[in-house]
Short mmCIF file of C-alpha atoms in Angstrom, two decimals:
data_model
loop_
_atom_site.label_atom_id
_atom_site.label_comp_id
_atom_site.label_asym_id
_atom_site.label_seq_id
_atom_site.Cartn_x
_atom_site.Cartn_y
_atom_site.Cartn_z
CA UNK A 9 24.51 -96.78 56.83
CA UNK A 10 26.66 -96.84 53.92
CA UNK A 11 24.90 -96.22 50.50
CA UNK A 12 25.08 -99.87 49.61
CA UNK A 13 23.52 -100.67 52.57
CA UNK A 14 20.32 -98.76 51.78
CA UNK A 15 16.80 -100.10 51.33
CA UNK A 16 14.39 -98.43 48.49
CA UNK A 17 12.35 -96.72 50.84
CA UNK A 18 15.35 -95.19 52.51
CA UNK A 19 16.93 -94.48 49.58
CA UNK A 20 13.43 -92.67 48.09
CA UNK A 21 13.58 -91.06 51.70
CA UNK A 22 16.96 -89.35 50.84
CA UNK A 23 16.29 -88.28 47.61
CA UNK A 24 13.28 -86.51 49.15
CA UNK A 25 15.11 -85.04 51.86
CA UNK A 26 17.90 -83.86 49.30
CA UNK A 27 14.59 -82.03 48.06
CA UNK A 28 12.94 -79.94 51.24
CA UNK A 29 11.21 -83.05 51.70
CA UNK A 30 9.17 -83.94 48.57
CA UNK A 31 9.80 -85.04 44.95
CA UNK A 32 8.52 -86.05 41.86
CA UNK A 33 8.42 -89.56 40.80
CA UNK A 34 10.42 -88.68 37.84
CA UNK A 35 13.26 -86.86 40.38
CA UNK A 36 13.16 -90.07 42.32
CA UNK A 37 13.71 -92.25 39.48
CA UNK A 38 16.71 -90.27 38.24
CA UNK A 39 18.38 -89.79 41.91
CA UNK A 40 17.51 -92.44 43.78
CA UNK A 41 21.18 -94.21 42.47
CA UNK A 42 22.56 -91.48 44.28
CA UNK A 43 21.79 -93.48 47.47
CA UNK A 44 21.51 -96.93 46.10
CA UNK A 45 24.05 -99.25 44.58
CA UNK A 46 22.15 -100.00 41.02
CA UNK A 47 25.20 -102.56 39.95
CA UNK A 48 23.47 -104.76 42.89
CA UNK A 49 19.66 -105.10 41.73
CA UNK A 50 19.00 -107.73 39.40
CA UNK A 51 15.65 -107.21 38.62
CA UNK A 52 14.69 -104.92 35.51
CA UNK A 53 11.90 -103.21 36.91
CA UNK A 54 12.96 -100.77 39.38
CA UNK A 55 10.48 -98.11 38.66
CA UNK A 56 7.62 -100.50 39.89
CA UNK A 57 9.36 -101.21 42.64
CA UNK A 58 9.78 -97.31 43.41
CA UNK A 59 6.44 -96.67 42.81
CA UNK A 60 5.31 -99.74 45.11
CA UNK A 61 7.10 -98.23 47.67
CA UNK A 62 6.21 -94.34 47.75
CA UNK A 63 2.32 -95.42 47.56
CA UNK A 64 2.64 -98.34 50.58
CA UNK A 65 5.25 -96.66 52.78
CA UNK A 66 3.73 -94.78 55.27
CA UNK A 67 6.13 -92.60 55.67
CA UNK A 68 5.59 -91.09 52.49
CA UNK A 69 2.14 -89.11 51.49
CA UNK A 70 0.82 -88.87 47.85
CA UNK A 71 0.99 -84.83 47.17
CA UNK A 72 -0.31 -84.79 43.01
CA UNK A 73 -0.54 -87.30 40.60
CA UNK A 74 3.36 -87.93 40.29
CA UNK A 75 4.07 -86.02 43.21
CA UNK A 76 5.52 -87.56 46.95
CA UNK A 77 6.82 -86.28 50.04
CA UNK A 78 7.68 -86.95 53.80
CA UNK A 79 4.61 -86.86 56.34
CA UNK A 80 7.40 -85.87 58.67
CA UNK A 81 8.13 -82.57 56.62
CA UNK A 82 4.42 -81.73 55.88
CA UNK A 83 4.54 -78.75 57.73
CA UNK A 84 7.64 -77.58 55.92
CA UNK A 85 6.05 -78.47 52.80
CA UNK A 86 3.11 -76.14 52.86
CA UNK A 87 5.22 -73.34 54.52
CA UNK A 88 6.73 -73.23 51.37
CA UNK A 89 3.91 -72.79 49.02
CA UNK A 90 3.16 -69.65 51.12
CA UNK A 91 5.96 -67.84 50.04
CA UNK A 92 4.10 -67.21 46.55
CA UNK A 93 1.10 -64.02 46.58
CA UNK A 94 -2.37 -65.59 47.06
CA UNK A 95 -2.88 -64.62 43.66
CA UNK A 96 0.61 -66.34 42.37
CA UNK A 97 -0.55 -69.33 44.53
CA UNK A 98 -3.81 -69.97 42.42
CA UNK A 99 -2.15 -69.43 39.25
CA UNK A 100 0.75 -71.75 40.18
CA UNK A 101 -1.63 -74.45 41.60
CA UNK A 102 -3.82 -74.42 38.52
CA UNK A 103 -0.49 -74.28 36.29
CA UNK A 104 1.23 -77.24 38.04
CA UNK A 105 -2.47 -79.13 37.92
CA UNK A 106 -2.17 -78.67 33.91
CA UNK A 107 1.41 -79.77 34.09
CA UNK A 108 0.72 -83.05 35.96
CA UNK A 109 -2.43 -83.69 33.90
CA UNK A 110 -0.28 -83.13 30.77
CA UNK A 111 2.45 -85.80 32.27
CA UNK A 112 -0.14 -88.67 33.40
CA UNK A 113 -1.20 -88.65 29.46
CA UNK A 114 2.60 -88.97 28.21
CA UNK A 115 2.65 -85.48 26.94
CA UNK A 116 6.25 -83.75 26.95
CA UNK A 117 5.38 -80.28 29.12
CA UNK A 118 6.25 -76.96 29.52
CA UNK A 119 5.92 -73.99 31.46
CA UNK A 120 7.39 -70.45 31.28
CA UNK A 121 6.76 -69.46 35.22
CA UNK A 122 9.74 -71.60 36.66
CA UNK A 123 10.02 -69.97 39.85
CA UNK A 124 6.54 -70.90 41.30
CA UNK A 125 5.78 -73.94 43.31
CA UNK A 126 2.94 -76.69 43.45
CA UNK A 127 2.75 -78.96 46.35
CA UNK A 128 6.24 -78.14 47.11
CA UNK A 129 7.81 -78.65 43.68
CA UNK A 130 8.97 -75.85 41.36
CA UNK A 131 6.91 -75.72 38.20
CA UNK A 132 10.37 -76.28 36.39
CA UNK A 133 10.72 -79.63 37.96
CA UNK A 134 7.24 -80.71 37.24
CA UNK A 135 7.60 -79.66 33.74
CA UNK A 136 9.58 -82.35 31.32
CA UNK A 137 11.02 -79.85 28.75
CA UNK A 138 13.21 -76.68 30.05
CA UNK A 139 12.91 -75.12 26.87
CA UNK A 140 10.58 -75.93 23.61
CA UNK A 141 11.78 -77.48 20.72
CA UNK A 142 12.35 -75.08 17.59
CA UNK A 143 9.21 -77.06 16.10
CA UNK A 144 8.37 -73.64 13.81
CA UNK A 145 10.03 -70.10 13.07
CA UNK A 146 11.99 -69.29 16.01
CA UNK A 147 10.19 -65.64 16.45
CA UNK A 148 7.56 -67.37 17.47
CA UNK A 149 8.46 -69.63 19.62
CA UNK A 150 11.05 -66.92 21.33
CA UNK A 151 8.86 -64.02 21.29
CA UNK A 152 5.32 -66.01 21.93
CA UNK A 153 5.17 -69.63 22.49
CA UNK A 154 7.73 -69.54 25.12
CA UNK A 155 5.79 -66.86 27.54
CA UNK A 156 2.72 -69.40 27.52
CA UNK A 157 1.53 -70.42 30.85
CA UNK A 158 1.52 -74.40 29.78
CA UNK A 159 2.55 -76.07 27.17
CA UNK A 160 1.67 -79.71 26.11
CA UNK A 161 3.98 -81.23 23.22
CA UNK A 162 3.04 -84.56 21.48
CA UNK A 163 5.71 -87.12 21.08
CA UNK A 164 7.01 -85.66 17.32
CA UNK A 165 7.81 -82.18 19.37
CA UNK A 166 4.60 -80.01 18.20
CA UNK A 167 2.54 -78.03 20.16
CA UNK A 168 -0.74 -80.21 20.96
CA UNK A 169 -2.66 -77.54 23.56
CA UNK A 170 -1.83 -74.60 24.82
CA UNK A 171 -2.89 -73.40 28.12
CA UNK A 172 -3.43 -69.49 29.78
CA UNK A 173 -4.67 -69.31 33.06
CA UNK A 174 -6.41 -65.64 33.35
CA UNK A 175 -6.66 -64.89 37.35
CA UNK A 176 -7.22 -61.09 36.65
CA UNK A 177 -6.01 -60.61 33.08
CA UNK A 178 -8.19 -59.01 30.32
CA UNK A 179 -7.54 -62.64 28.13
CA UNK A 180 -5.57 -60.22 24.94
CA UNK A 181 -2.44 -61.63 25.77
CA UNK A 182 -3.47 -65.00 25.47
CA UNK A 183 -5.43 -64.44 22.15
CA UNK A 184 -2.47 -62.89 20.84
CA UNK A 185 -0.47 -66.25 21.59
CA UNK A 186 -2.83 -68.35 20.36
CA UNK A 187 -3.25 -66.12 17.01
CA UNK A 188 0.60 -66.80 16.55
CA UNK A 189 -0.27 -70.66 16.19
CA UNK A 190 -3.55 -70.58 14.34
CA UNK A 191 -1.71 -72.31 11.34
CA UNK A 192 -1.18 -75.63 13.57
CA UNK A 193 -3.81 -78.22 14.58
CA UNK A 194 -3.28 -76.74 18.20
CA UNK A 195 -5.82 -76.26 20.84
CA UNK A 196 -6.31 -73.33 22.99
CA UNK A 197 -7.78 -73.49 26.33
CA UNK A 198 -7.94 -70.36 28.67
CA UNK A 199 -8.50 -71.21 32.20
CA UNK A 200 -10.81 -68.35 34.30
CA UNK A 201 -12.67 -67.99 37.16
CA UNK A 202 -16.55 -68.82 35.91
CA UNK A 203 -17.96 -65.23 36.47
CA UNK A 204 -15.16 -64.10 34.26
CA UNK A 205 -16.95 -65.87 31.04
CA UNK A 206 -18.68 -62.61 29.61
CA UNK A 207 -14.92 -60.95 29.49
CA UNK A 208 -13.38 -63.81 27.55
CA UNK A 209 -16.67 -63.79 25.36
CA UNK A 210 -16.22 -60.35 24.67
CA UNK A 211 -12.62 -60.33 24.03
CA UNK A 212 -12.81 -63.57 21.67
CA UNK A 213 -15.17 -61.86 19.52
CA UNK A 214 -13.80 -58.69 18.61
CA UNK A 215 -12.28 -58.44 14.54
CA UNK A 216 -8.95 -59.41 15.83
CA UNK A 217 -9.40 -63.00 17.02
CA UNK A 218 -11.45 -63.55 14.22
CA UNK A 219 -9.50 -66.53 12.64
CA UNK A 220 -9.55 -68.48 16.30
CA UNK A 221 -12.60 -67.62 17.94
CA UNK A 222 -13.96 -70.86 17.48
CA UNK A 223 -10.61 -72.60 18.69
CA UNK A 224 -10.44 -71.25 22.11
CA UNK A 225 -11.85 -73.29 24.82
CA UNK A 226 -12.82 -71.47 28.32
CA UNK A 227 -12.58 -73.99 31.15
CA UNK A 228 -13.47 -72.66 34.63
CA UNK A 229 -10.87 -73.19 37.32
CA UNK A 230 -13.20 -74.89 39.55
CA UNK A 231 -13.35 -77.48 36.93
CA UNK A 232 -9.80 -77.98 36.78
CA UNK A 233 -9.37 -78.28 40.65
CA UNK A 234 -12.28 -80.73 40.76
CA UNK A 235 -10.95 -82.95 38.07
CA UNK A 236 -7.75 -82.91 39.31
CA UNK A 237 -9.09 -84.09 43.00
CA UNK A 238 -10.84 -86.78 41.76
CA UNK A 239 -8.04 -88.06 39.83
CA UNK A 240 -6.33 -87.95 42.65
CA UNK A 241 -8.90 -90.02 44.26
CA UNK A 242 -9.04 -92.96 41.81
CA UNK A 243 -5.24 -92.62 41.33
CA UNK A 244 -5.52 -92.05 37.64
CA UNK A 245 -5.96 -89.37 35.04
CA UNK A 246 -9.90 -88.79 33.89
CA UNK A 247 -9.45 -85.69 32.01
CA UNK A 248 -10.96 -85.33 28.60
CA UNK A 249 -8.52 -82.15 27.60
#
């Protein structure tokens, strides 16, 4: 079958197969025209048509808020995630969820950890930015903010929210990054297991972090997991972050 003969569903499947059986909606929107002749499309709502196909065609499986895969390759997609260590899998899962939430809220999103996967997709392919815009002193971007786990940026290119996933670290590196951004109206979040809250409070109350201690919010990892799963079921973002 030639490219010009492909249906939307066939072209979507081709995009997914090119990406090991999984793709974000953003990837599909961009890459579908490798397999389908756009010059023959009369309607102007092609993205709506693509969304309708991935949601209704039984050959496709929803893996995230904006991630879809081939049912026939479901096992290989799961195996790809097992390449990370258990600690890294949990870390990357939370990062992937936070990136997807940011995307659903129409933020521009960034992560430093580009090599890990979430639902079979590299975090770098879920984030909408490969690097941060220089909206302040370059040293702050280069030496601090660019190492953050997840950053949401508003439509003007400024950091709206910064998230640090603290699986086993002592929170101090996160607070140092937040400190660098204390002069901005940016929200700071630490994501960790609930049993680490006392450690969080002990560290944030140290003198070094007095300027940000009332601005940093602790969120348990289970809260993120639960809210994300609910968002998947309701097919809309319900987060209040």
